mmCIF file of C-alpha atoms in Angstrom:
data_model
loop_
_atom_site.group_PDB
_atom_site.id
_atom_site.type_symbol
_atom_site.label_atom_id
_atom_site.label_comp_id
_atom_site.label_asym_id
_atom_site.label_seq_id
_atom_site.Cartn_x
_atom_site.Cartn_y
_atom_site.Cartn_z
ATOM 1 C CA MET A 1 -107.925 -33.413 87.159
ATOM 2 C CA PHE A 2 -111.056 -31.741 85.351
ATOM 3 C CA ASP A 3 -114.090 -34.364 84.351
ATOM 4 C CA TYR A 4 -114.828 -33.715 80.317
ATOM 5 C CA ALA A 5 -117.896 -32.791 80.961
ATOM 6 C CA THR A 6 -116.188 -29.714 83.049
ATOM 7 C CA LEU A 7 -113.480 -28.876 80.458
ATOM 8 C CA LYS A 8 -116.323 -28.079 78.325
ATOM 9 C CA VAL A 9 -118.009 -25.181 80.020
ATOM 10 C CA ILE A 10 -114.037 -24.554 81.591
ATOM 11 C CA TRP A 11 -113.200 -23.750 77.473
ATOM 12 C CA TRP A 12 -116.165 -22.200 76.677
ATOM 13 C CA LEU A 13 -115.580 -18.969 79.360
ATOM 14 C CA LEU A 14 -111.890 -19.131 78.659
ATOM 15 C CA ILE A 15 -112.859 -18.261 75.267
ATOM 16 C CA GLY A 16 -115.587 -15.638 76.073
ATOM 17 C CA VAL A 17 -112.031 -13.829 78.179
ATOM 18 C CA LEU A 18 -109.775 -13.705 74.797
ATOM 19 C CA LEU A 19 -113.182 -12.261 73.788
ATOM 20 C CA VAL A 20 -113.998 -9.904 76.246
ATOM 21 C CA GLY A 21 -109.919 -9.006 76.675
ATOM 22 C CA PHE A 22 -109.663 -8.730 72.314
ATOM 23 C CA ALA A 23 -112.182 -5.812 72.763
ATOM 24 C CA ILE A 24 -111.231 -3.966 75.701
ATOM 25 C CA MET A 25 -107.126 -4.158 74.778
ATOM 26 C CA ASP A 26 -107.682 -3.806 71.212
ATOM 27 C CA GLY A 27 -111.509 -2.639 71.254
ATOM 28 C CA HIS A 28 -109.846 0.908 72.404
ATOM 29 C CA ASP A 29 -107.411 0.868 69.371
ATOM 30 C CA MET A 30 -109.751 0.215 66.931
ATOM 31 C CA GLY A 31 -112.225 3.550 68.477
ATOM 32 C CA VAL A 32 -109.050 5.357 68.523
ATOM 33 C CA GLY A 33 -109.009 4.815 64.831
ATOM 34 C CA LEU A 34 -112.373 5.223 64.121
ATOM 35 C CA LEU A 35 -112.398 7.877 65.683
ATOM 36 C CA LEU A 36 -109.306 9.775 64.119
ATOM 37 C CA PRO A 37 -110.805 11.659 61.352
ATOM 38 C CA PHE A 38 -112.831 13.219 63.557
ATOM 39 C CA VAL A 39 -111.889 14.335 66.532
ATOM 40 C CA GLY A 40 -108.397 14.909 65.134
ATOM 41 C CA ARG A 41 -108.335 17.895 62.687
ATOM 42 C CA THR A 42 -105.248 18.755 62.493
ATOM 43 C CA ASP A 43 -102.012 16.747 61.194
ATOM 44 C CA LEU A 44 -100.715 17.808 64.288
ATOM 45 C CA GLU A 45 -103.455 16.578 66.877
ATOM 46 C CA ARG A 46 -104.001 12.897 64.567
ATOM 47 C CA ARG A 47 -100.155 12.291 65.500
ATOM 48 C CA VAL A 48 -101.498 13.517 69.216
ATOM 49 C CA ILE A 49 -104.033 10.871 68.744
ATOM 50 C CA ILE A 50 -101.974 8.047 66.480
ATOM 51 C CA ASN A 51 -99.259 8.306 69.285
ATOM 52 C CA THR A 52 -101.662 7.037 72.579
ATOM 53 C CA VAL A 53 -102.223 3.760 71.102
ATOM 54 C CA GLY A 54 -98.798 3.309 68.356
ATOM 55 C CA PRO A 55 -96.662 1.986 71.647
ATOM 56 C CA HIS A 56 -99.704 -0.694 72.272
ATOM 57 C CA TRP A 57 -102.432 -1.419 69.351
ATOM 58 C CA ASP A 58 -99.533 -4.763 67.586
ATOM 59 C CA GLY A 59 -99.060 -5.656 71.501
ATOM 60 C CA ASN A 60 -103.367 -6.456 71.568
ATOM 61 C CA GLN A 61 -102.869 -8.170 68.750
ATOM 62 C CA VAL A 62 -102.322 -11.122 70.622
ATOM 63 C CA TRP A 63 -105.744 -11.174 72.101
ATOM 64 C CA PHE A 64 -107.546 -11.648 68.404
ATOM 65 C CA ILE A 65 -104.914 -13.960 67.667
ATOM 66 C CA THR A 66 -104.465 -16.337 70.398
ATOM 67 C CA GLY A 67 -109.215 -16.004 70.578
ATOM 68 C CA GLY A 68 -108.784 -17.698 66.921
ATOM 69 C CA GLY A 69 -106.155 -20.091 67.940
ATOM 70 C CA ALA A 70 -108.249 -20.935 70.920
ATOM 71 C CA ILE A 71 -111.249 -21.617 68.755
ATOM 72 C CA PHE A 72 -109.636 -23.368 66.268
ATOM 73 C CA ALA A 73 -108.090 -26.215 68.781
ATOM 74 C CA ALA A 74 -111.051 -26.443 71.872
ATOM 75 C CA TRP A 75 -113.948 -25.672 69.066
ATOM 76 C CA PRO A 76 -112.998 -27.189 65.819
ATOM 77 C CA LEU A 77 -115.966 -27.802 64.466
ATOM 78 C CA VAL A 78 -116.817 -23.951 65.049
ATOM 79 C CA TYR A 79 -114.067 -22.735 63.695
ATOM 80 C CA ALA A 80 -114.698 -24.669 60.693
ATOM 81 C CA THR A 81 -117.784 -24.480 59.557
ATOM 82 C CA ALA A 82 -117.563 -20.579 60.817
ATOM 83 C CA PHE A 83 -114.476 -19.800 58.793
ATOM 84 C CA SER A 84 -116.808 -21.784 55.630
ATOM 85 C CA GLY A 85 -119.617 -20.010 56.472
ATOM 86 C CA PHE A 86 -118.274 -16.620 57.303
ATOM 87 C CA TYR A 87 -115.725 -17.190 54.980
ATOM 88 C CA TRP A 88 -116.222 -13.084 53.266
ATOM 89 C CA ALA A 89 -116.868 -11.747 55.435
ATOM 90 C CA MET A 90 -113.422 -12.681 57.718
ATOM 91 C CA LEU A 91 -111.910 -11.860 54.575
ATOM 92 C CA ALA A 92 -113.033 -8.364 54.726
ATOM 93 C CA VAL A 93 -112.185 -7.997 58.522
ATOM 94 C CA LEU A 94 -108.859 -9.097 57.604
ATOM 95 C CA TRP A 95 -108.552 -6.507 54.665
ATOM 96 C CA ALA A 96 -109.411 -4.103 56.751
ATOM 97 C CA LEU A 97 -107.242 -4.867 59.508
ATOM 98 C CA PHE A 98 -103.914 -4.810 56.882
ATOM 99 C CA PHE A 99 -104.529 -0.725 56.848
ATOM 100 C CA ARG A 100 -103.987 -1.409 60.644
ATOM 101 C CA PRO A 101 -99.711 -1.405 60.647
ATOM 102 C CA VAL A 102 -99.037 0.218 57.767
ATOM 103 C CA GLY A 103 -100.765 3.102 58.012
ATOM 104 C CA PHE A 104 -99.268 2.930 62.108
ATOM 105 C CA ASP A 105 -95.569 2.686 60.650
ATOM 106 C CA TYR A 106 -95.776 4.712 57.268
ATOM 107 C CA ARG A 107 -98.306 8.103 57.951
ATOM 108 C CA SER A 108 -96.020 10.260 59.562
ATOM 109 C CA LYS A 109 -93.361 9.024 56.815
ATOM 110 C CA ILE A 110 -93.623 11.885 54.083
ATOM 111 C CA ASN A 111 -95.042 14.813 54.844
ATOM 112 C CA ASN A 112 -97.476 15.282 52.649
ATOM 113 C CA PRO A 113 -101.467 15.555 52.894
ATOM 114 C CA THR A 114 -102.298 13.720 50.515
ATOM 115 C CA TRP A 115 -100.930 10.980 51.760
ATOM 116 C CA ARG A 116 -101.069 10.982 55.650
ATOM 117 C CA SER A 117 -104.697 12.156 54.835
ATOM 118 C CA THR A 118 -105.366 8.709 52.826
ATOM 119 C CA TRP A 119 -103.545 6.786 55.796
ATOM 120 C CA ASP A 120 -105.854 8.427 57.743
ATOM 121 C CA TRP A 121 -109.215 7.311 56.599
ATOM 122 C CA GLY A 122 -107.062 3.682 56.505
ATOM 123 C CA LEU A 123 -106.751 3.822 59.615
ATOM 124 C CA PHE A 124 -110.942 4.325 59.984
ATOM 125 C CA ILE A 125 -111.471 1.398 58.352
ATOM 126 C CA GLY A 126 -109.414 -0.421 60.274
ATOM 127 C CA GLY A 127 -111.481 0.945 63.609
ATOM 128 C CA PHE A 128 -114.652 0.369 61.589
ATOM 129 C CA VAL A 129 -114.875 -2.449 59.390
ATOM 130 C CA PRO A 130 -113.623 -5.330 62.094
ATOM 131 C CA PRO A 131 -117.012 -4.089 64.935
ATOM 132 C CA ILE A 132 -119.449 -3.940 62.607
ATOM 133 C CA ILE A 133 -119.012 -7.367 61.095
ATOM 134 C CA PHE A 134 -118.024 -8.630 64.376
ATOM 135 C CA GLY A 135 -121.840 -8.067 65.472
ATOM 136 C CA VAL A 136 -123.032 -9.251 62.678
ATOM 137 C CA ALA A 137 -121.871 -12.386 62.499
ATOM 138 C CA PHE A 138 -122.842 -12.589 66.758
ATOM 139 C CA GLY A 139 -126.540 -11.200 65.155
ATOM 140 C CA ASN A 140 -126.140 -14.295 63.031
ATOM 141 C CA LEU A 141 -125.632 -17.322 65.470
ATOM 142 C CA MET A 142 -129.330 -15.635 67.465
ATOM 143 C CA LEU A 143 -130.943 -15.763 64.383
ATOM 144 C CA GLY A 144 -129.121 -18.725 63.544
ATOM 145 C CA VAL A 145 -126.845 -20.033 59.832
ATOM 146 C CA PRO A 146 -127.628 -21.944 57.424
ATOM 147 C CA PHE A 147 -125.258 -24.679 57.591
ATOM 148 C CA SER A 148 -125.923 -28.556 58.111
ATOM 149 C CA PHE A 149 -123.833 -31.862 58.540
ATOM 150 C CA ASP A 150 -124.078 -34.748 56.362
ATOM 151 C CA VAL A 151 -123.214 -38.620 58.535
ATOM 152 C CA TYR A 152 -119.791 -37.734 57.464
ATOM 153 C CA LEU A 153 -120.009 -34.328 59.465
ATOM 154 C CA ASN A 154 -118.773 -33.325 56.625
ATOM 155 C CA SER A 155 -120.686 -29.431 56.496
ATOM 156 C CA THR A 156 -122.313 -27.745 53.654
ATOM 157 C CA TYR A 157 -122.791 -23.850 54.200
ATOM 158 C CA SER A 158 -126.140 -22.421 52.400
ATOM 159 C CA GLY A 159 -125.578 -19.121 52.822
ATOM 160 C CA SER A 160 -124.413 -15.933 50.670
ATOM 161 C CA PHE A 161 -121.969 -12.943 53.154
ATOM 162 C CA TRP A 162 -125.048 -11.303 51.678
ATOM 163 C CA ALA A 163 -128.063 -12.583 53.125
ATOM 164 C CA LEU A 164 -125.571 -11.779 56.703
ATOM 165 C CA LEU A 165 -126.541 -8.064 56.421
ATOM 166 C CA SER A 166 -130.348 -8.569 57.782
ATOM 167 C CA PRO A 167 -131.975 -5.833 59.331
ATOM 168 C CA PHE A 168 -131.467 -7.698 63.609
ATOM 169 C CA ALA A 169 -128.080 -8.535 62.366
ATOM 170 C CA LEU A 170 -126.973 -4.586 61.285
ATOM 171 C CA LEU A 171 -128.609 -3.847 64.562
ATOM 172 C CA SER A 172 -125.604 -5.746 65.860
ATOM 173 C CA GLY A 173 -123.469 -4.164 64.216
ATOM 174 C CA VAL A 174 -124.616 -0.717 65.468
ATOM 175 C CA VAL A 175 -123.875 -1.707 69.074
ATOM 176 C CA SER A 176 -120.972 -3.137 68.557
ATOM 177 C CA LEU A 177 -120.159 -0.479 66.394
ATOM 178 C CA ALA A 178 -121.019 2.197 69.697
ATOM 179 C CA MET A 179 -119.878 -0.381 72.100
ATOM 180 C CA ILE A 180 -115.809 -0.266 70.686
ATOM 181 C CA ALA A 181 -116.201 3.895 69.952
ATOM 182 C CA PHE A 182 -117.807 4.400 73.886
ATOM 183 C CA HIS A 183 -113.894 2.401 74.533
ATOM 184 C CA GLY A 184 -111.799 4.365 72.765
ATOM 185 C CA ALA A 185 -113.256 7.576 73.013
ATOM 186 C CA ASN A 186 -113.223 7.218 76.649
ATOM 187 C CA TYR A 187 -109.037 5.673 75.911
ATOM 188 C CA LEU A 188 -108.724 8.567 73.704
ATOM 189 C CA ALA A 189 -110.203 11.429 76.670
ATOM 190 C CA HIS A 190 -108.378 9.997 79.141
ATOM 191 C CA ARG A 191 -105.088 10.271 77.503
ATOM 192 C CA THR A 192 -104.657 13.485 76.148
ATOM 193 C CA ASP A 193 -105.561 16.756 76.963
ATOM 194 C CA GLY A 194 -107.049 19.910 75.559
ATOM 195 C CA VAL A 195 -109.350 20.486 72.594
ATOM 196 C CA ILE A 196 -108.441 16.632 71.565
ATOM 197 C CA ALA A 197 -110.134 15.559 75.051
ATOM 198 C CA LYS A 198 -113.271 17.638 74.593
ATOM 199 C CA ARG A 199 -114.106 16.574 71.037
ATOM 200 C CA ALA A 200 -113.412 12.614 72.438
ATOM 201 C CA ILE A 201 -115.155 13.064 75.400
ATOM 202 C CA LYS A 202 -118.306 14.685 72.838
ATOM 203 C CA ALA A 203 -117.772 11.150 71.013
ATOM 204 C CA SER A 204 -118.272 9.115 74.008
ATOM 205 C CA TYR A 205 -121.488 10.802 74.931
ATOM 206 C CA ILE A 206 -122.601 10.120 71.914
ATOM 207 C CA PHE A 207 -121.957 6.768 71.227
ATOM 208 C CA GLY A 208 -122.173 5.566 74.940
ATOM 209 C CA ILE A 209 -126.070 6.834 74.384
ATOM 210 C CA LEU A 210 -126.052 5.169 71.747
ATOM 211 C CA LEU A 211 -125.039 1.435 72.781
ATOM 212 C CA LEU A 212 -127.714 1.628 75.678
ATOM 213 C CA ILE A 213 -130.370 2.681 73.064
ATOM 214 C CA THR A 214 -129.404 0.220 70.690
ATOM 215 C CA PHE A 215 -128.697 -2.420 73.190
ATOM 216 C CA SER A 216 -132.542 -2.162 74.684
ATOM 217 C CA LEU A 217 -133.290 -2.370 70.419
ATOM 218 C CA ALA A 218 -131.559 -5.736 69.806
ATOM 219 C CA GLY A 219 -132.666 -6.975 73.834
ATOM 220 C CA ILE A 220 -136.089 -6.760 73.199
ATOM 221 C CA TRP A 221 -136.146 -7.892 69.358
ATOM 222 C CA VAL A 222 -134.782 -10.866 70.665
ATOM 223 C CA TRP A 223 -137.084 -11.567 73.838
ATOM 224 C CA LYS A 224 -140.597 -10.472 70.646
ATOM 225 C CA ALA A 225 -139.491 -11.784 67.737
ATOM 226 C CA ILE A 226 -136.435 -14.366 67.086
ATOM 227 C CA PRO A 227 -136.814 -17.577 68.430
ATOM 228 C CA GLY A 228 -134.639 -19.093 70.283
ATOM 229 C CA TYR A 229 -132.873 -22.753 70.079
ATOM 230 C CA VAL A 230 -133.330 -25.255 73.317
ATOM 231 C CA ILE A 231 -132.491 -29.143 73.277
ATOM 232 C CA ASP A 232 -135.369 -31.723 73.465
ATOM 233 C CA SER A 233 -133.517 -34.910 74.220
ATOM 234 C CA VAL A 234 -130.969 -36.529 76.415
ATOM 235 C CA ILE A 235 -127.788 -35.058 76.163
ATOM 236 C CA SER A 236 -124.359 -36.273 77.608
ATOM 237 C CA THR A 237 -122.627 -33.947 78.056
ATOM 238 C CA GLY A 238 -119.245 -35.680 79.529
ATOM 239 C CA GLY A 239 -119.663 -37.771 76.469
ATOM 240 C CA LEU A 240 -117.453 -37.812 73.090
ATOM 241 C CA PRO A 241 -119.045 -35.255 70.602
ATOM 242 C CA ASN A 242 -121.646 -35.455 67.767
ATOM 243 C CA PRO A 243 -123.299 -32.842 67.068
ATOM 244 C CA LEU A 244 -125.822 -34.680 65.443
ATOM 245 C CA GLY A 245 -127.435 -36.588 68.368
ATOM 246 C CA LYS A 246 -129.513 -34.748 70.119
ATOM 247 C CA LEU A 247 -132.257 -32.837 69.339
ATOM 248 C CA VAL A 248 -133.644 -29.249 68.860
ATOM 249 C CA SER A 249 -135.982 -27.280 67.707
ATOM 250 C CA ARG A 250 -136.977 -23.239 68.296
ATOM 251 C CA VAL A 251 -139.688 -21.805 70.619
ATOM 252 C CA PRO A 252 -140.501 -18.074 71.540
ATOM 253 C CA GLY A 253 -138.250 -16.169 74.037
ATOM 254 C CA GLY A 254 -135.893 -19.518 73.597
ATOM 255 C CA TRP A 255 -132.876 -16.976 74.195
ATOM 256 C CA LEU A 256 -133.757 -15.800 77.984
ATOM 257 C CA SER A 257 -134.772 -19.463 79.438
ATOM 258 C CA ASN A 258 -130.927 -19.254 80.575
ATOM 259 C CA TYR A 259 -132.003 -16.044 82.666
ATOM 260 C CA GLN A 260 -134.641 -17.500 83.929
ATOM 261 C CA ARG A 261 -132.903 -21.297 84.712
ATOM 262 C CA TYR A 262 -130.365 -18.999 86.473
ATOM 263 C CA PRO A 263 -131.218 -15.735 87.707
ATOM 264 C CA LEU A 264 -128.171 -14.277 88.668
ATOM 265 C CA THR A 265 -127.129 -14.451 84.981
ATOM 266 C CA MET A 266 -129.276 -11.110 85.067
ATOM 267 C CA ILE A 267 -126.627 -8.955 86.302
ATOM 268 C CA LEU A 268 -125.005 -9.349 82.518
ATOM 269 C CA PRO A 269 -127.187 -7.184 81.385
ATOM 270 C CA VAL A 270 -127.713 -5.465 83.595
ATOM 271 C CA LEU A 271 -123.926 -4.284 84.565
ATOM 272 C CA THR A 272 -124.305 -3.013 80.555
ATOM 273 C CA TYR A 273 -126.796 -0.631 81.901
ATOM 274 C CA LEU A 274 -124.786 0.566 84.986
ATOM 275 C CA ALA A 275 -121.311 0.662 84.070
ATOM 276 C CA THR A 276 -122.236 2.715 80.326
ATOM 277 C CA ILE A 277 -124.545 5.147 83.347
ATOM 278 C CA VAL A 278 -121.045 5.036 86.003
ATOM 279 C CA GLY A 279 -119.155 5.138 82.612
ATOM 280 C CA LEU A 280 -120.820 8.536 80.988
ATOM 281 C CA ILE A 281 -121.763 10.448 84.600
ATOM 282 C CA CYS A 282 -117.416 9.677 84.304
ATOM 283 C CA ILE A 283 -116.572 11.544 81.067
ATOM 284 C CA VAL A 284 -118.763 14.122 81.818
ATOM 285 C CA LYS A 285 -116.864 14.955 85.310
ATOM 286 C CA GLY A 286 -113.799 14.577 83.972
ATOM 287 C CA LYS A 287 -112.245 11.493 85.622
ATOM 288 C CA THR A 288 -111.554 9.922 82.606
ATOM 289 C CA LEU A 289 -110.453 6.595 83.748
ATOM 290 C CA LEU A 290 -112.996 5.767 85.555
ATOM 291 C CA ALA A 291 -114.998 5.819 82.209
ATOM 292 C CA PHE A 292 -112.348 4.045 81.209
ATOM 293 C CA ILE A 293 -113.075 1.255 82.907
ATOM 294 C CA GLY A 294 -116.907 2.195 82.995
ATOM 295 C CA SER A 295 -116.873 1.023 78.969
ATOM 296 C CA SER A 296 -115.347 -1.924 80.227
ATOM 297 C CA PHE A 297 -116.773 -3.110 81.941
ATOM 298 C CA ALA A 298 -119.831 -2.339 79.409
ATOM 299 C CA ILE A 299 -118.096 -4.497 76.991
ATOM 300 C CA ILE A 300 -118.005 -7.669 79.315
ATOM 301 C CA GLY A 301 -121.602 -6.878 79.759
ATOM 302 C CA VAL A 302 -122.446 -7.289 75.782
ATOM 303 C CA ILE A 303 -120.421 -10.021 75.012
ATOM 304 C CA GLY A 304 -121.682 -12.193 78.432
ATOM 305 C CA THR A 305 -125.171 -11.071 77.731
ATOM 306 C CA ALA A 306 -124.803 -12.899 73.860
ATOM 307 C CA GLY A 307 -122.709 -15.404 75.882
ATOM 308 C CA ILE A 308 -125.093 -16.106 78.580
ATOM 309 C CA SER A 309 -128.833 -16.020 75.881
ATOM 310 C CA LEU A 310 -126.893 -18.283 73.400
ATOM 311 C CA PHE A 311 -125.953 -21.208 76.238
ATOM 312 C CA PRO A 312 -125.201 -24.001 75.383
ATOM 313 C CA PHE A 313 -125.286 -23.208 71.732
ATOM 314 C CA VAL A 314 -121.894 -21.979 70.470
ATOM 315 C CA MET A 315 -123.452 -22.306 66.300
ATOM 316 C CA PRO A 316 -126.734 -23.359 65.898
ATOM 317 C CA SER A 317 -128.348 -23.980 62.229
ATOM 318 C CA SER A 318 -131.300 -22.520 60.976
ATOM 319 C CA THR A 319 -131.449 -25.400 58.072
ATOM 320 C CA ASP A 320 -131.163 -28.438 59.642
ATOM 321 C CA LEU A 321 -131.797 -27.799 63.537
ATOM 322 C CA SER A 322 -129.743 -31.210 64.988
ATOM 323 C CA SER A 323 -126.535 -29.238 63.342
ATOM 324 C CA SER A 324 -126.537 -27.051 65.864
ATOM 325 C CA LEU A 325 -123.106 -26.624 67.306
ATOM 326 C CA THR A 326 -123.440 -26.665 71.510
ATOM 327 C CA VAL A 327 -120.891 -26.818 73.696
ATOM 328 C CA TRP A 328 -121.279 -30.294 74.146
ATOM 329 C CA ASP A 329 -120.633 -31.657 70.999
ATOM 330 C CA SER A 330 -118.035 -29.207 68.907
ATOM 331 C CA THR A 331 -114.924 -29.372 71.373
ATOM 332 C CA SER A 332 -111.728 -31.344 70.651
ATOM 333 C CA SER A 333 -110.709 -34.401 73.154
ATOM 334 C CA ARG A 334 -110.529 -34.488 77.022
ATOM 335 C CA LEU A 335 -106.412 -34.682 76.601
ATOM 336 C CA THR A 336 -105.847 -30.910 73.552
ATOM 337 C CA LEU A 337 -108.320 -29.249 76.623
ATOM 338 C CA SER A 338 -106.748 -30.458 79.102
ATOM 339 C CA ILE A 339 -102.861 -29.772 78.245
ATOM 340 C CA MET A 340 -104.528 -26.050 76.097
ATOM 341 C CA PHE A 341 -105.745 -25.209 80.125
ATOM 342 C CA TRP A 342 -102.578 -25.460 81.546
ATOM 343 C CA ALA A 343 -100.820 -23.457 79.056
ATOM 344 C CA THR A 344 -103.093 -20.775 78.853
ATOM 345 C CA MET A 345 -103.260 -20.322 82.477
ATOM 346 C CA ILE A 346 -99.329 -20.121 82.214
ATOM 347 C CA PHE A 347 -98.790 -17.992 80.061
ATOM 348 C CA MET A 348 -102.461 -15.789 79.938
ATOM 349 C CA PRO A 349 -100.421 -14.713 83.796
ATOM 350 C CA LEU A 350 -97.469 -13.120 81.180
ATOM 351 C CA ILE A 351 -99.397 -11.758 78.894
ATOM 352 C CA ILE A 352 -101.982 -9.929 81.755
ATOM 353 C CA LEU A 353 -98.527 -9.138 84.076
ATOM 354 C CA TYR A 354 -96.403 -7.739 80.218
ATOM 355 C CA THR A 355 -99.184 -5.401 78.868
ATOM 356 C CA SER A 356 -99.694 -4.324 82.640
ATOM 357 C CA TRP A 357 -96.635 -2.960 82.811
ATOM 358 C CA ALA A 358 -95.922 -1.660 79.286
ATOM 359 C CA TYR A 359 -99.008 0.199 80.170
ATOM 360 C CA LYS A 360 -97.481 1.674 83.422
ATOM 361 C CA VAL A 361 -94.886 2.227 81.717
ATOM 362 C CA MET A 362 -95.630 4.540 78.958
ATOM 363 C CA SER A 363 -99.054 5.615 80.860
ATOM 364 C CA GLY A 364 -99.029 9.503 81.188
ATOM 365 C CA LYS A 365 -100.957 12.027 78.365
ATOM 366 C CA VAL A 366 -99.734 12.611 74.371
ATOM 367 C CA THR A 367 -99.563 16.240 74.322
ATOM 368 C CA ALA A 368 -98.803 17.993 70.632
ATOM 369 C CA ALA A 369 -95.245 19.898 72.962
ATOM 370 C CA TYR A 370 -94.406 15.685 72.548
ATOM 371 C CA ILE A 371 -95.020 15.542 69.227
ATOM 372 C CA LYS A 372 -92.784 18.623 68.492
ATOM 373 C CA GLU A 373 -89.948 17.493 70.752
ATOM 374 C CA ASN A 374 -89.788 13.717 69.007
ATOM 375 C CA GLU A 375 -91.096 14.376 66.154
ATOM 376 C CA HIS A 376 -88.964 11.798 63.337
ATOM 377 C CA ALA A 377 -89.397 9.373 66.624
ATOM 378 C CA ALA A 378 -92.983 9.509 67.646
ATOM 379 C CA TYR A 379 -95.377 8.244 65.128
#
C-alpha cells in the first residue's frame, strides 16, 4: 500500500508517537514517584499519593516496552548501536525501574517506618533517574555519538559513560526532569485534595517555570553553540539501507534548518511554551484537569521539537560523520515495516481504548478516608 520511503517516514512518526505516549502515560507515574518524599509528609499522605498511580503504573509500562520493541524491529541498526554505546546508561534506567514494582507491591505490607521510608526513596529513584537519563541521551544525540561502522557494518563505540554527562547533555536531562515533574504534579493535584493537592500545585508551579527556563536555554545553546548535521550527497530515500552511502557535514545552525525549510514545524516549540503557560495558569486557578492536558501537550512540544530538529537523523555520529544513522538508511525491510504498520493499526487503538476505560473506571479523588477504609487492600 505504501512505498518504502513513505513507510520509513511513517515509522519515524509512529516511534515518535510511542515515545510521546510513554512520556505522557508512564511519565506522570514517574513524576508522582519523584515527588512522593516531598509532597507526602506522613505515611498516610504518601499512601494517598501512591494510590493515585498504583492501579495504572504497570499498564502504562506498555508504552515503554512497545517503544523499545518498535525501535528494535523498525530501526535495528539504531537499536544495536544505541544499546552498545549507551549500555551502562540503559542499565541504570533498568536498575532504577526495578524499584517501582517492588516498591508499589511491598511498601505497605509491613507497618514499619524504616521499611516504608526506604521504599518511598526507592520509588523516588524509579521516578528520578529514567527522565534524567532519557534527557541526557537526547542531548547526546544533538551533540553526536562517538561511533562508527566498518565496511561490514560492525559498529564501534569509542565513548564512555562519563563522557555522556557533558554540560549540554545534563541541561537536556534537567529539561526532561522538569517536564516529567510538572506533568506528575498536575496529575497529583487532580487526583488528590487538601494539603497534598496544595503541595502538588506548588510543585507544578516550580517545575513548570523550570521547564520554560531550561527549554529556552537548551534552544539558545543549540542555536549558538552546537553545529547541526546535514546530508551533502544525494540519498535514495526509497533504496535499501546503506549507512555508509552518504556524505555528511556539520554546519552552524544545522539543527534549525528544518524550521526554515518547513515553517509549520515551528508549531512544536511554540506549543511547548503555550501549553506550559496554559498549564501554569490552570493549575494556579485550580483547574487541574486542564493543567494536566496542558502538560501533556507540553510533552508533545518538547519531544516533537527534538525530533524535528534531528530529522532525518536518528543517531548522528561524532567520530565518522558518514556513519550517522538516518530515517532513510537504518530501517528494516519494506515487508517488515508493512507488517508492523498493520499490527500497530490494530493493537494501538485497543491499548488506547483499554487504558481510557481503566482510567474512567478508577477516576476520582484518592482521599485519606479511602485509605483508612481499605487499609489492607490499598497500596
